[in-house]
Amino acid sequence: MAKILGRVHSTIREELERVPRYELVYSATWAHGDYLRKQQNKGNVRKLDRDITLRSAVIEGILGDKSPEQISKRIKKLGKTLGIEGTVSHETIYSFIYSDCEAKEKELYNHLRRHRKNRRKQ
């Protein structure tokens, strides 16, 4: 079958494995729908959404009127002693400030050097 379709045999096997055990007939429409569901559920979870201690350290730093660059360097330097696993870049912090619902509610952008509500494109 793989030679006829011009595909590698493992591709055909993986596609046929998508069929649920209770189904006896392969359905391309069902397989495609399954693929789309898996893509939606995969999601890209941001680092600050996964790690609560890192998130609270970032919020605390912003509320203390520190710049995202200062927060990033402080976490990188003192993170282990503060009980924080991992690091975070200043770009991730800016992304968090301008896109996260909780950050917008707390108006964290007001604690930045330039109190811009929306981020400027460069």
PDB file of C-alpha atoms in Angstrom, residues 25-81:
ATOM      1  CA  VAL A  25     -13.058   1.060   8.766  1.00  0.00           C
ATOM      2  CA  TYR A  26     -10.496   3.819   8.277  1.00  0.00           C
ATOM      3  CA  SER A  27     -11.945   7.288   7.778  1.00  0.00           C
ATOM      4  CA  ALA A  28      -9.705  10.109   6.553  1.00  0.00           C
ATOM      5  CA  THR A  29     -12.223  12.678   7.795  1.00  0.00           C
ATOM      6  CA  TRP A  30     -12.185  11.209  11.299  1.00  0.00           C
ATOM      7  CA  ALA A  31      -8.361  10.978  11.283  1.00  0.00           C
ATOM      8  CA  HIS A  32      -8.061  14.615  10.208  1.00  0.00           C
ATOM      9  CA  GLY A  33     -10.528  15.691  12.916  1.00  0.00           C
ATOM     10  CA  ASP A  34      -8.504  13.740  15.475  1.00  0.00           C
ATOM     11  CA  TYR A  35      -5.350  15.486  14.283  1.00  0.00           C
ATOM     12  CA  LEU A  36      -6.980  18.919  14.643  1.00  0.00           C
ATOM     13  CA  ARG A  37      -8.239  18.098  18.171  1.00  0.00           C
ATOM     14  CA  LYS A  38      -4.750  17.050  19.229  1.00  0.00           C
ATOM     15  CA  GLN A  39      -3.281  20.249  17.793  1.00  0.00           C
ATOM     16  CA  GLN A  40      -5.756  22.379  19.745  1.00  0.00           C
ATOM     17  CA  ASN A  41      -5.150  20.517  22.990  1.00  0.00           C
ATOM     18  CA  LYS A  42      -1.384  20.604  22.633  1.00  0.00           C
ATOM     19  CA  GLY A  43      -1.153  24.288  23.428  1.00  0.00           C
ATOM     20  CA  ASN A  44       1.878  26.348  24.172  1.00  0.00           C
ATOM     21  CA  VAL A  45       1.893  27.022  27.870  1.00  0.00           C
ATOM     22  CA  ARG A  46       4.009  29.999  28.777  1.00  0.00           C
ATOM     23  CA  LYS A  47       6.764  29.635  31.317  1.00  0.00           C
ATOM     24  CA  LEU A  48       5.149  32.114  33.713  1.00  0.00           C
ATOM     25  CA  ASP A  49       1.861  30.186  33.550  1.00  0.00           C
ATOM     26  CA  ARG A  50       3.558  26.905  34.444  1.00  0.00           C
ATOM     27  CA  ASP A  51       5.817  28.105  37.274  1.00  0.00           C
ATOM     28  CA  ILE A  52       3.865  29.923  40.000  1.00  0.00           C
ATOM     29  CA  THR A  53       6.949  30.854  42.062  1.00  0.00           C
ATOM     30  CA  LEU A  54       8.619  32.391  39.028  1.00  0.00           C
ATOM     31  CA  ARG A  55       5.424  34.262  38.185  1.00  0.00           C
ATOM     32  CA  SER A  56       5.062  35.675  41.697  1.00  0.00           C
ATOM     33  CA  ALA A  57       8.733  36.744  41.709  1.00  0.00           C
ATOM     34  CA  VAL A  58       8.197  38.581  38.412  1.00  0.00           C
ATOM     35  CA  ILE A  59       5.016  40.307  39.648  1.00  0.00           C
ATOM     36  CA  GLU A  60       6.739  41.253  42.905  1.00  0.00           C
ATOM     37  CA  GLY A  61       9.649  42.729  40.958  1.00  0.00           C
ATOM     38  CA  ILE A  62       7.372  44.724  38.664  1.00  0.00           C
ATOM     39  CA  LEU A  63       5.357  46.055  41.598  1.00  0.00           C
ATOM     40  CA  GLY A  64       8.695  47.042  43.157  1.00  0.00           C
ATOM     41  CA  ASP A  65       9.269  49.253  40.081  1.00  0.00           C
ATOM     42  CA  LYS A  66      12.113  47.134  38.733  1.00  0.00           C
ATOM     43  CA  SER A  67      12.565  46.901  34.975  1.00  0.00           C
ATOM     44  CA  PRO A  68      12.072  43.523  33.248  1.00  0.00           C
ATOM     45  CA  GLU A  69      15.809  43.500  32.497  1.00  0.00           C
ATOM     46  CA  GLN A  70      16.635  43.940  36.202  1.00  0.00           C
ATOM     47  CA  ILE A  71      14.149  41.241  37.205  1.00  0.00           C
ATOM     48  CA  SER A  72      15.538  38.818  34.642  1.00  0.00           C
ATOM     49  CA  LYS A  73      19.144  39.347  35.755  1.00  0.00           C
ATOM     50  CA  ARG A  74      18.223  39.123  39.451  1.00  0.00           C
ATOM     51  CA  ILE A  75      16.399  35.824  38.962  1.00  0.00           C
ATOM     52  CA  LYS A  76      19.289  34.471  36.924  1.00  0.00           C
ATOM     53  CA  LYS A  77      21.807  35.500  39.593  1.00  0.00           C
ATOM     54  CA  LEU A  78      19.878  34.820  42.825  1.00  0.00           C
ATOM     55  CA  GLY A  79      17.146  32.444  41.692  1.00  0.00           C
ATOM     56  CA  LYS A  80      18.430  29.345  43.507  1.00  0.00           C
ATOM     57  CA  THR A  81      18.847  31.198  46.815  1.00  0.00           C
TER      58      THR A  81
END
